[in-house]
Coordinates of C-alpha atoms and ligand atoms in Angstrom, one line a residue:
X1 CA 35.2 11.5 -66.6
X2 CA 32.9 14.2 -65.3
X3 CA 33.4 15.1 -61.7
X4 CA 29.8 14.5 -60.8
X5 CA 30.2 10.9 -61.8
X6 CA 33.3 10.7 -59.6
X7 CA 31.4 12.2 -56.7
X8 CA 28.5 9.8 -57.1
X9 CA 31.0 6.9 -57.1
X10 CA 32.6 8.2 -53.9
X11 CA 29.2 8.5 -52.3
X12 CA 28.2 4.9 -53.2
X13 CA 31.6 3.6 -52.1
X14 CA 31.2 5.2 -48.8
X15 CA 28.1 3.2 -48.1
X16 CA 29.7 -0.1 -49.0
X17 CA 31.7 -2.0 -46.4
X18 CA 32.6 -5.2 -48.3
X19 CA 36.1 -5.3 -49.7
X20 CA 35.2 -7.4 -52.7
X21 CA 32.3 -5.2 -53.7
X22 CA 34.4 -2.1 -53.4
X23 CA 37.1 -3.6 -55.5
X24 CA 34.7 -4.8 -58.2
X25 CA 33.0 -1.4 -58.5
X26 CA 36.3 0.4 -58.6
X27 CA 37.6 -2.1 -61.2
X28 CA 34.6 -1.5 -63.5
X29 CA 35.2 2.3 -63.4
X30 CA 38.9 2.0 -63.9
X31 CA 38.4 -0.2 -66.9
X32 CA 36.2 2.4 -68.5
X33 CA 38.6 5.3 -68.2
X34 CA 40.9 6.7 -70.8
X35 CA 44.7 6.7 -70.4
X36 CA 44.6 10.4 -69.6
X37 CA 42.0 10.1 -67.0
X38 CA 43.4 7.1 -65.2
X39 CA 46.2 8.7 -63.2
X40 CA 44.0 11.6 -61.9
X41 CA 41.3 9.2 -61.0
X42 CA 43.6 6.9 -59.1
X43 CA 45.2 9.7 -57.2
X44 CA 42.0 11.4 -56.3
X45 CA 40.1 8.3 -55.2
X46 CA 42.9 7.9 -52.6
X47 CA 42.3 11.5 -51.7
X48 CA 45.9 12.3 -52.5
X49 CA 46.3 14.5 -55.6
X50 CA 50.1 14.4 -55.3
X51 CA 52.5 11.7 -54.1
X52 CA 54.2 12.5 -50.8
X53 CA 57.6 12.7 -52.4
X54 CA 56.5 15.3 -55.0
X55 CA 56.8 18.1 -52.5
X56 CA 53.5 19.5 -53.8
X57 CA 51.1 20.6 -51.1
X58 CA 47.7 22.2 -51.1
X59 CA 48.1 24.1 -47.8
X60 CA 44.4 24.8 -47.4
X61 CA 43.2 25.2 -43.8
X62 CA 39.6 25.4 -42.7
X63 CA 39.7 29.2 -42.6
X64 CA 40.3 29.5 -46.3
X65 CA 37.5 27.1 -46.9
X66 CA 35.0 28.9 -44.6
X67 CA 35.7 32.1 -46.5
X68 CA 35.1 30.6 -50.0
X69 CA 32.0 28.7 -48.9
X70 CA 30.5 31.9 -47.3
X71 CA 31.1 33.8 -50.5
X72 CA 29.6 31.1 -52.8
X73 CA 26.6 30.4 -50.6
X74 CA 26.0 34.1 -49.8
X75 CA 26.1 33.3 -46.0
X76 CA 28.0 34.9 -43.2
X77 CA 31.3 33.2 -42.2
X78 CA 29.9 32.5 -38.7
X79 CA 26.9 30.6 -40.2
X80 CA 29.3 28.5 -42.2
X81 CA 31.4 27.7 -39.1
X82 CA 28.2 26.9 -37.2
X83 CA 27.0 24.6 -39.9
X84 CA 30.3 22.8 -40.0
X85 CA 30.5 22.2 -36.3
X86 CA 26.8 21.0 -36.3
X87 CA 27.3 18.5 -39.1
X88 CA 30.7 17.4 -37.9
X89 CA 32.1 16.6 -41.4
X90 CA 33.2 19.4 -43.6
X91 CA 32.3 17.7 -46.8
X92 CA 28.8 16.9 -45.7
X93 CA 28.3 20.4 -44.3
X94 CA 29.3 22.0 -47.6
X95 CA 27.0 19.7 -49.4
X96 CA 24.1 20.8 -47.2
X97 CA 25.0 24.5 -47.6
X98 CA 25.3 24.3 -51.4
X99 CA 22.0 22.5 -51.6
X100 CA 20.3 25.4 -49.8
X101 CA 21.7 28.1 -52.0
X102 CA 19.6 29.7 -54.7
X103 CA 20.7 28.0 -57.9
X104 CA 19.6 30.8 -60.1
X105 CA 22.3 33.2 -59.0
X106 CA 25.1 31.1 -60.3
X107 CA 26.2 29.9 -63.6
X108 CA 26.9 26.1 -63.4
X109 CA 29.4 24.6 -65.8
X110 CA 30.1 20.9 -66.0
X111 CA 33.3 20.1 -64.1
X112 CA 35.5 17.3 -65.4
X113 CA 37.9 15.3 -63.2
X114 CA 40.7 17.0 -65.1
X115 CA 39.4 20.5 -64.2
X116 CA 39.6 19.6 -60.5
X117 CA 43.1 18.3 -60.9
X118 CA 44.4 21.3 -62.8
X119 CA 42.8 23.6 -60.1
X120 CA 44.6 21.6 -57.4
X121 CA 47.9 21.9 -59.3
X122 CA 47.3 25.6 -59.6
X123 CA 46.7 25.9 -55.9
X124 CA 49.8 23.9 -55.0
X125 CA 51.9 26.2 -57.1
X126 CA 50.8 29.4 -55.4
X127 CA 53.4 31.0 -53.2
X128 CA 54.1 34.2 -51.4
X129 CA 52.0 36.9 -49.6
X130 CA 49.0 36.9 -52.0
X131 CA 48.8 33.1 -52.3
X132 CA 46.0 32.8 -49.6
X133 CA 43.7 35.2 -51.5
X134 CA 44.4 33.5 -54.8
X135 CA 43.7 30.1 -53.3
X136 CA 40.3 31.3 -52.0
X137 CA 39.5 32.6 -55.5
X138 CA 40.2 29.2 -57.0
X139 CA 38.1 27.4 -54.4
X140 CA 35.3 29.9 -55.0
X141 CA 35.5 29.2 -58.7
X142 CA 35.3 25.5 -58.2
X143 CA 32.5 25.6 -55.6
X144 CA 30.3 28.0 -57.6
X145 CA 30.3 25.5 -60.5
X146 CA 29.8 22.5 -58.3
X147 CA 26.6 20.7 -57.4
X148 CA 26.1 19.9 -53.7
X149 CA 27.5 16.4 -54.0
X150 CA 30.5 17.6 -56.0
X151 CA 31.0 20.3 -53.4
X152 CA 31.1 17.5 -50.7
X153 CA 34.1 15.7 -52.3
X154 CA 35.9 18.9 -53.5
X155 CA 35.9 20.0 -49.9
X156 CA 37.1 16.6 -48.7
X157 CA 40.0 16.7 -51.2
X158 CA 40.9 20.3 -50.5
X159 CA 41.1 19.7 -46.7
X160 CA 42.9 16.3 -47.3
X161 CA 40.0 14.8 -45.3
X162 CA 39.0 12.1 -47.7
X163 CA 37.5 9.1 -46.0
X164 CA 35.6 6.9 -48.5
X165 CA 37.2 3.7 -47.4
X166 CA 39.5 3.2 -50.4
X167 CA 43.1 2.6 -49.5
X168 CA 46.0 1.5 -51.6
X169 CA 45.3 -2.2 -51.1
X170 CA 41.8 -2.0 -52.6
X171 CA 43.0 0.3 -55.4
X172 CA 45.8 -2.1 -56.2
X173 CA 43.5 -5.0 -56.5
X174 CA 41.0 -3.0 -58.5
X175 CA 43.7 -2.0 -61.0
X176 CA 44.8 -5.6 -61.3
X177 CA 41.2 -6.7 -61.9
X178 CA 40.5 -4.0 -64.4
X179 CA 43.5 -4.8 -66.6
X180 CA 43.8 -8.5 -65.9
X181 CA 47.3 -8.2 -64.5
X182 CA 48.9 -9.8 -61.4
X183 CA 48.2 -7.6 -58.3
X184 CA 51.7 -8.5 -57.0
X185 CA 53.1 -6.8 -60.0
X186 CA 51.0 -3.7 -59.4
X187 CA 52.3 -3.8 -55.8
X188 CA 55.9 -4.1 -57.0
X189 CA 55.6 -1.2 -59.5
X190 CA 54.1 0.9 -56.7
X191 CA 56.9 0.0 -54.3
X192 CA 59.3 1.5 -56.8
X193 CA 57.4 4.4 -58.3
X194 CA 55.2 5.3 -55.3
X195 CA 52.4 6.7 -57.3
X196 CA 49.3 4.8 -58.0
X197 CA 48.5 7.2 -60.8
X198 CA 51.6 6.4 -62.8
X199 CA 51.3 2.7 -61.9
X200 CA 47.7 2.5 -63.2
X201 CA 49.0 3.6 -66.7
X202 CA 51.7 0.9 -66.6
X203 CA 49.1 -1.7 -65.6
X204 CA 47.0 -0.6 -68.6
X205 CA 50.0 -1.3 -70.8
X206 CA 50.4 -4.7 -69.3
X207 CA 52.6 -6.9 -67.0
X208 CA 55.8 -6.2 -68.9
X209 CA 55.5 -2.5 -68.3
X210 CA 54.9 -3.1 -64.6
X211 CA 57.9 -5.5 -64.5
X212 CA 60.3 -3.0 -66.1
X213 CA 59.8 -0.1 -63.8
X214 CA 63.0 1.7 -63.0
X215 CA 64.4 3.3 -59.9
X216 CA 65.7 6.8 -60.6
X217 CA 67.3 9.4 -58.3
X218 CA 65.0 12.0 -56.8
X219 CA 62.0 9.6 -56.9
X220 CA 62.2 8.0 -53.4
X221 CA 61.2 4.4 -52.7
X222 CA 59.5 3.2 -49.5
X223 CA 61.8 2.0 -46.8
X224 CA 62.3 -1.7 -46.0
X225 CA 61.1 -2.4 -42.5
X226 CA 61.9 -4.8 -39.7
X227 CA 60.1 -7.3 -37.5
X228 CA 60.6 -8.0 -33.8
X229 CA 62.2 -11.3 -33.0
X230 CA 64.9 -13.1 -31.0
X231 CA 68.5 -14.0 -31.8
X232 CA 67.8 -17.7 -31.5
X233 CA 64.7 -17.4 -33.6
X234 CA 66.8 -16.0 -36.5
X235 CA 69.7 -18.3 -36.2
X236 CA 69.3 -21.6 -37.9
X237 CA 72.0 -24.3 -38.1
X238 CA 75.0 -23.0 -40.0
X239 CA 73.4 -19.7 -41.1
X240 CA 75.5 -16.5 -41.0
X241 CA 73.6 -13.3 -40.3
X242 CA 74.7 -9.7 -40.6
X243 CA 74.3 -7.9 -37.2
X244 CA 74.3 -4.1 -37.0
X245 CA 73.5 -1.6 -34.2
X246 CA 69.9 -0.5 -34.2
X247 CA 70.3 3.3 -34.0
X248 CA 67.5 5.3 -32.4
X249 CA 67.3 8.1 -34.8
X250 CA 65.5 9.1 -38.0
X251 CA 65.4 6.9 -41.1
X252 CA 66.5 8.6 -44.3
X253 CA 67.1 8.0 -48.0
X254 CA 69.8 10.0 -49.7
X255 CA 69.9 10.6 -53.4
X256 CA 72.7 12.2 -55.4
X257 CA 72.9 12.8 -59.1
X258 CA 74.8 15.4 -61.2
X259 CA 76.1 17.0 -58.0
X260 CA 72.6 17.6 -56.7
X261 CA 71.7 15.9 -53.3
X262 CA 68.3 15.3 -51.8
X263 CA 67.4 13.7 -48.5
X264 CA 64.0 12.1 -47.7
X265 CA 62.4 11.1 -44.5
X266 CA 60.8 7.7 -43.8
X267 CA 57.5 9.2 -45.0
X268 CA 59.4 10.2 -48.2
X269 CA 59.1 13.9 -47.5
X270 CA 62.1 15.9 -48.6
X271 CA 64.2 17.0 -45.6
X272 CA 67.2 18.3 -47.5
X273 CA 66.7 21.9 -46.3
X274 CA 66.3 20.9 -42.7
X275 CA 69.6 18.9 -42.7
X276 CA 72.2 20.9 -44.5
X277 CA 75.1 19.6 -42.3
X278 CA 74.2 15.9 -42.9
X279 CA 73.6 16.5 -46.6
X280 CA 77.1 18.1 -46.9
X281 CA 78.7 15.2 -45.0
X282 CA 77.1 12.7 -47.4
X283 CA 77.8 14.7 -50.5
X284 CA 81.5 14.6 -49.6
X285 CA 81.4 10.9 -48.7
X286 CA 79.4 9.6 -51.7
X287 CA 79.9 9.6 -55.5
X288 CA 77.3 10.7 -58.1
X289 CA 74.3 8.6 -59.3
X290 CA 73.4 6.8 -56.1
X291 CA 70.6 6.1 -53.7
X292 CA 71.5 5.0 -50.1
X293 CA 69.5 4.1 -47.0
X294 CA 70.4 4.9 -43.4
X295 CA 69.5 6.3 -40.0
X296 CA 70.7 9.7 -38.8
X297 CA 71.3 10.1 -35.0
X298 CA 72.1 13.1 -32.8
X299 CA 75.2 12.7 -30.7
X300 CA 76.7 14.6 -27.7
X301 CA 80.1 13.8 -26.3
X302 CA 80.1 10.7 -28.4
X303 CA 76.8 9.3 -27.0
X304 CA 73.6 9.1 -28.9
X305 CA 70.9 11.5 -27.8
X306 CA 67.2 10.6 -27.5
X307 CA 65.1 10.3 -30.6
X308 CA 63.1 13.5 -29.7
X309 CA 66.3 15.5 -30.3
X310 CA 66.7 14.0 -33.8
X311 CA 63.1 15.0 -34.6
X312 CA 63.7 18.5 -33.5
X313 CA 66.2 18.8 -36.3
X314 CA 64.3 16.8 -38.9
X315 CA 61.1 18.8 -38.7
X316 CA 62.6 22.2 -38.4
X317 CA 61.6 24.9 -40.9
X318 CA 63.2 28.0 -39.4
X319 CA 66.6 28.8 -37.7
X320 CA 68.1 25.7 -39.3
X321 CA 71.7 26.9 -39.1
X322 CA 71.4 27.5 -35.3
X323 CA 69.9 24.1 -34.7
X324 CA 72.6 22.5 -36.8
X325 CA 75.2 24.2 -34.6
X326 CA 73.5 23.1 -31.4
X327 CA 72.8 19.5 -32.3
X328 CA 75.4 17.4 -34.0
X329 CA 74.0 14.8 -36.4
X330 CA 75.7 11.7 -37.7
X331 CA 74.4 9.7 -40.6
X332 CA 74.8 5.9 -40.5
X333 CA 74.5 4.1 -43.9
X334 CA 73.3 0.6 -44.0
X335 CA 72.0 -0.1 -47.5
X336 CA 72.3 0.9 -51.1
X337 CA 69.5 0.7 -53.6
X338 CA 70.9 2.1 -56.7
X339 CA 74.3 2.9 -58.0
X340 CA 75.5 4.2 -61.4
X341 CA 72.4 3.3 -63.4
X342 CA 72.0 -0.1 -61.7
X343 CA 69.0 -1.0 -59.6
X344 CA 70.3 -3.1 -56.7
X345 CA 67.1 -4.1 -55.0
X346 CA 67.2 -7.7 -56.2
X347 CA 70.9 -8.2 -55.4
X348 CA 71.5 -10.1 -52.1
X349 CA 72.1 -7.9 -49.1
X350 CA 75.7 -9.4 -48.9
X351 CA 76.5 -7.9 -52.3
X352 CA 74.7 -4.6 -51.7
X353 CA 76.8 -4.2 -48.5
X354 CA 80.0 -4.9 -50.5
X355 CA 79.1 -2.2 -53.0
X356 CA 78.2 0.2 -50.2
X357 CA 81.5 -0.2 -48.5
X358 CA 83.3 0.3 -51.9
X359 CA 81.5 3.5 -52.8
X360 CA 81.1 5.2 -49.5
X361 CA 84.2 6.7 -48.0
X362 CA 82.7 7.1 -44.5
X363 CA 79.6 6.6 -42.4
X364 CA 79.0 2.9 -43.3
X365 CA 77.4 1.1 -40.3
X366 CA 79.8 -1.4 -38.7
X367 CA 78.6 -4.9 -39.1
X368 CA 79.3 -8.3 -37.5
X369 CA 78.8 -11.4 -39.6
X370 CA 78.2 -14.3 -37.3
X371 CA 76.4 -17.5 -36.7
X372 CA 77.3 -17.8 -33.0
X373 CA 74.5 -16.9 -30.6
X374 CA 76.9 -15.9 -27.9
X375 CA 78.9 -13.6 -30.1
X376 CA 75.7 -11.9 -31.3
X377 CA 74.4 -11.5 -27.7
X378 CA 77.7 -9.8 -26.8
X379 CA 77.3 -7.4 -29.8
X380 CA 73.8 -6.7 -28.6
X381 CA 74.9 -5.8 -25.1
X382 CA 77.7 -3.7 -26.5
X383 CA 75.1 -1.8 -28.6
X384 CA 72.9 -1.2 -25.5
X385 CA 76.0 -0.1 -23.5
X386 CA 76.9 2.4 -26.2
X387 CA 73.4 3.9 -25.8
X388 CA 71.7 2.4 -28.9
X389 CA 68.3 0.7 -29.1
X390 CA 69.5 -2.9 -29.7
X391 CA 70.6 -4.7 -32.9
X392 CA 69.2 -5.5 -36.3
X393 CA 69.8 -9.0 -37.7
X394 CA 69.7 -9.1 -41.4
X395 CA 69.6 -12.1 -43.7
X396 CA 72.5 -11.8 -46.1
X397 CA 70.8 -13.4 -49.1
X398 CA 67.7 -11.1 -48.9
X399 CA 66.5 -8.6 -51.5
X400 CA 65.6 -5.1 -50.6
X401 CA 61.8 -5.1 -50.4
X402 CA 60.5 -1.5 -50.2
X403 CA 57.7 -0.9 -47.7
X404 CA 57.7 -4.5 -46.5
X405 CA 58.1 -5.6 -42.9
X406 CA 59.3 -9.1 -43.6
X407 CA 61.4 -11.7 -41.9
X408 CA 64.6 -10.6 -43.5
X409 CA 65.3 -7.8 -41.1
X410 CA 64.7 -8.6 -37.4
X411 CA 65.1 -6.1 -34.6
X412 CA 66.2 -7.2 -31.2
X413 CA 65.3 -4.8 -28.4
X414 CA 65.0 -5.2 -24.5
X415 CA 61.7 -6.7 -23.4
X416 CA 58.9 -4.8 -21.7
X417 CA 55.7 -6.1 -20.1
X418 CA 53.4 -6.4 -23.1
X419 CA 50.3 -8.1 -24.5
X420 CA 49.4 -8.8 -28.1
X421 CA 45.9 -7.5 -28.7
X422 CA 43.7 -7.4 -31.7
X423 CA 42.7 -4.1 -33.2
X424 CA 38.9 -4.0 -33.5
X425 CA 38.1 -0.3 -33.8
X426 CA 39.4 3.2 -33.8
X427 CA 38.2 6.7 -33.0
X428 CA 39.0 9.7 -35.2
X429 CA 41.6 11.9 -33.6
X430 CA 41.4 15.5 -32.6
X431 CA 43.6 18.6 -33.3
X432 CA 46.6 17.6 -35.4
X433 CA 45.3 14.0 -35.6
X434 CA 41.8 15.1 -36.9
X435 CA 42.0 13.4 -40.2
X436 CA 43.4 10.1 -39.1
X437 CA 42.6 7.7 -36.3
X438 CA 43.8 9.0 -32.9
X439 CA 43.1 6.0 -30.7
X440 CA 42.4 2.3 -31.1
X441 CA 40.1 -0.2 -29.5
X442 CA 41.8 -3.4 -28.6
X443 CA 40.3 -6.8 -27.9
X444 CA 41.1 -10.3 -26.8
X445 CA 39.6 -13.6 -27.8
X446 CA 37.1 -15.0 -25.3
X447 CA 35.1 -18.1 -26.2
X448 CA 35.5 -17.5 -30.0
X449 CA 34.4 -13.8 -29.6
X450 CA 36.6 -10.7 -29.5
X451 CA 35.9 -8.6 -26.4
X452 CA 37.4 -5.2 -25.9
X453 CA 39.9 -4.8 -23.1
X454 CA 41.6 -1.5 -23.7
X455 CA 42.0 1.6 -25.8
X456 CA 45.4 3.0 -26.7
X457 CA 46.3 6.5 -27.8
X458 CA 49.9 6.9 -26.8
X459 CA 53.2 5.6 -28.0
X460 CA 52.5 6.3 -31.7
X461 CA 54.7 8.4 -33.9
X462 CA 53.0 10.6 -36.5
X463 CA 54.4 8.2 -39.1
X464 CA 52.9 5.2 -37.5
X465 CA 49.5 6.9 -37.1
X466 CA 49.5 7.8 -40.8
X467 CA 50.5 4.3 -41.8
X468 CA 47.8 2.8 -39.6
X469 CA 45.2 5.1 -41.1
X470 CA 46.3 4.1 -44.6
X471 CA 46.3 0.4 -43.7
X472 CA 43.2 0.2 -41.7
X473 CA 40.8 2.3 -43.7
X474 CA 40.2 -0.6 -46.0
X475 CA 39.1 -2.8 -43.1
X476 CA 36.2 -0.6 -41.8
X477 CA 33.0 -2.6 -41.5
X478 CA 30.9 -0.3 -39.4
X479 CA 30.9 3.4 -38.5
X480 CA 29.2 4.9 -35.5
X481 CA 29.7 8.6 -34.7
X482 CA 33.4 9.2 -34.2
X483 CA 34.1 5.4 -33.9
X484 CA 34.8 3.0 -36.7
X485 CA 35.0 -0.8 -36.3
X486 CA 37.4 -3.0 -38.3
X487 CA 37.3 -6.5 -39.7
X488 CA 40.0 -7.8 -37.2
X489 CA 43.3 -8.3 -38.9
X490 CA 46.1 -6.4 -37.1
X491 CA 47.7 -7.3 -33.8
X492 CA 49.3 -4.5 -31.6
X493 CA 51.9 -5.2 -29.0
X494 CA 50.8 -3.1 -26.1
X495 CA 52.9 -2.1 -23.1
X496 CA 51.1 -1.5 -19.8
X497 CA 51.9 -0.8 -16.1
X498 CA 49.2 -3.0 -14.5
X499 CA 46.1 -5.1 -15.2
X500 CA 43.1 -3.9 -13.2
X501 CA 39.5 -5.2 -12.7
X502 CA 37.2 -2.9 -14.5
X503 CA 33.4 -2.7 -15.2
X504 CA 34.1 -0.4 -18.2
X505 CA 35.1 -3.3 -20.5
X506 CA 33.0 -6.4 -21.2
X507 CA 35.9 -8.7 -20.4
X508 CA 36.0 -7.3 -16.8
X509 CA 39.6 -6.2 -16.9
X510 CA 41.4 -3.1 -18.2
X511 CA 45.0 -2.1 -18.8
X512 CA 46.5 0.8 -16.8
X513 CA 48.7 3.1 -18.9
X514 CA 48.4 1.2 -22.2
X515 CA 51.1 2.2 -24.6
X516 CA 51.6 1.2 -28.2
X517 CA 54.8 -0.7 -28.8
X518 CA 54.5 -1.9 -32.3
X519 CA 52.3 -3.7 -34.9
X520 CA 53.0 -7.4 -34.7
X521 CA 52.6 -8.1 -38.4
X522 CA 54.4 -11.4 -37.8
X523 CA 51.4 -12.5 -35.6
X524 CA 48.0 -13.5 -36.8
X525 CA 44.8 -13.2 -34.7
X526 CA 45.2 -16.8 -33.4
X527 CA 48.5 -15.9 -31.8
X528 CA 47.2 -12.8 -29.9
X529 CA 46.6 -13.0 -26.2
X530 CA 43.3 -14.3 -24.9
X531 CA 41.0 -13.4 -22.0
X532 CA 42.4 -16.3 -20.0
X533 CA 45.9 -14.9 -20.4
X534 CA 44.8 -11.6 -19.0
X535 CA 43.0 -13.2 -16.1
X536 CA 46.1 -15.4 -15.4
X537 CA 48.4 -12.4 -15.4
X538 CA 46.0 -10.5 -13.1
X539 CA 45.9 -13.4 -10.6
X540 CA 49.7 -13.9 -10.8
X541 CA 50.6 -10.3 -10.1
X542 CA 47.9 -9.9 -7.4
X543 CA 49.0 -13.1 -5.7
X544 CA 52.6 -11.9 -5.6
X545 CA 51.5 -8.5 -4.2
X546 CA 49.5 -10.1 -1.4
X547 CA 51.9 -12.8 -0.4
Ligands
LIG1 P1 61.1 0.0 -35.9 O1 61.0 1.4 -36.3 O2 61.1 -0.3 -34.4 O3 60.2 -0.9 -36.7 O4 62.6 -0.5 -36.4 C1 63.1 -0.3 -37.7 C2 63.8 1.0 -37.8 O5 65.0 0.9 -37.2 C3 64.2 1.3 -39.2 O6 63.1 1.8 -39.9 C4 65.3 2.3 -39.0 O7 64.7 3.6 -38.9 C5 65.9 1.9 -37.7 N1 67.2 1.4 -37.8 C6 68.2 1.8 -36.9 N2 69.4 1.1 -37.2 C7 69.1 0.3 -38.3 C8 69.9 -0.5 -39.0 N3 71.2 -0.8 -38.7 N4 69.4 -1.1 -40.1 C9 68.1 -0.9 -40.4 N5 67.3 -0.1 -39.7 C10 67.8 0.6 -38.7

């Protein structure tokens, strides 16, 4: 595939807002690609040349790009910066600048998709003092062979600022359509391999290839997630559930094979170097050829420390040894996904837990198995008294479902004053959130329409914002300056301090100090709060203040 064709496809996809049309155009293209082109195409169309877990990074900031663009277009660096800030979008600005350059002064060679990919790999492998200069040179080489439209998308890829409205969901369905395979199998293979590039080639081979994907150490899988719920909601007549403390720390996956250990974060980035103490503890406690799942917490005098303390360790790149001395971290293991060549995902949790307790000499999370509401309540209060977040209730017959927030894991935490609101739009963020959505527009149902009542920009972790961006970019139906609007699908649970009357929102009310609590994936739009609920809560609180 030549890169111009790819760029033209991106440009037309950007103008389409219908999901089905996007999928069908993508599927036609995917079906026409060769086996060698498929993986590069699938990775680049998501704007992610490398899977998160590969550890490969481009590391190109705007400054490097300004320099390369200035060189290629024969402009001053300041002119390039001016143009970027005027146009707002780096890709579009580079397109404009390239279209103004005198074509005769450059030799234009036809770029293939594979050329772009090998240049990206070359960039990701550059290290050391001279690497910045070398990166600029590669970018110059690419941009001087590029047409304006190609320059647009090369820039977007280089800056990891690719927003053409194709997320994993659309790509999964397009791959399934292109090769007439079940999209659930494409999803399954991607849960395990975490790389749409590799999965596309398996889909080309057929359903059997997708079904037989293997989990292997040092290739992390997405973490299974939990829903919010209540103890009585989980307990049915006669059912026994596994109850564990819900630790307020950082999720990790630990892999060990042939004496080598690696630890990954919830976003599947490798954190082995930042956590030498925890890695050493787990290395000593676990045998070879294993993948386990857990939560690491910081402790002081036997009590858990706030989540922020854990993050200070997790994200650290320098002075790691000092930080390890200052902050004691303890891993808590609660699941096992792979052991001695065997994939354990489809074994019931009951069995996985048994294997985990057999193989791990220490650090296995204590567990209560009970069907008694009162006993579980007591365990929950003991967890809170010990400084933990609450408890997790897990169904003992459930499989490990990577990346899925299902009903098999239910978290029980103290209640706060919250509303469930529908996410109808978002605004691009600023600063470190510039390439993802930074705030969200929230609405309630009022006479069969959705009317905005609030915006929320706080309470999100970086991981959540990244996940929301990945999830919601497929739902965009309209763009307007820095705002995008979604086909409503997600419900956010939002904490707030007070409901106020406000002329700023069509519904006449606004939330004071709105704070994101979580995505209520267990709720559909019909179950979200309505305008009448808000009015009722307003009247109730104001009556009680006045009386
Ligand atoms: P939340 O982040 O609120 O959706 O809650 C789910 C998170 O709780 C998981 O991703 C883990 O990071 C964390 N967690 C703490 N303790 C446990 C546990 N015993 N089992 C599973 N997850 C746990």
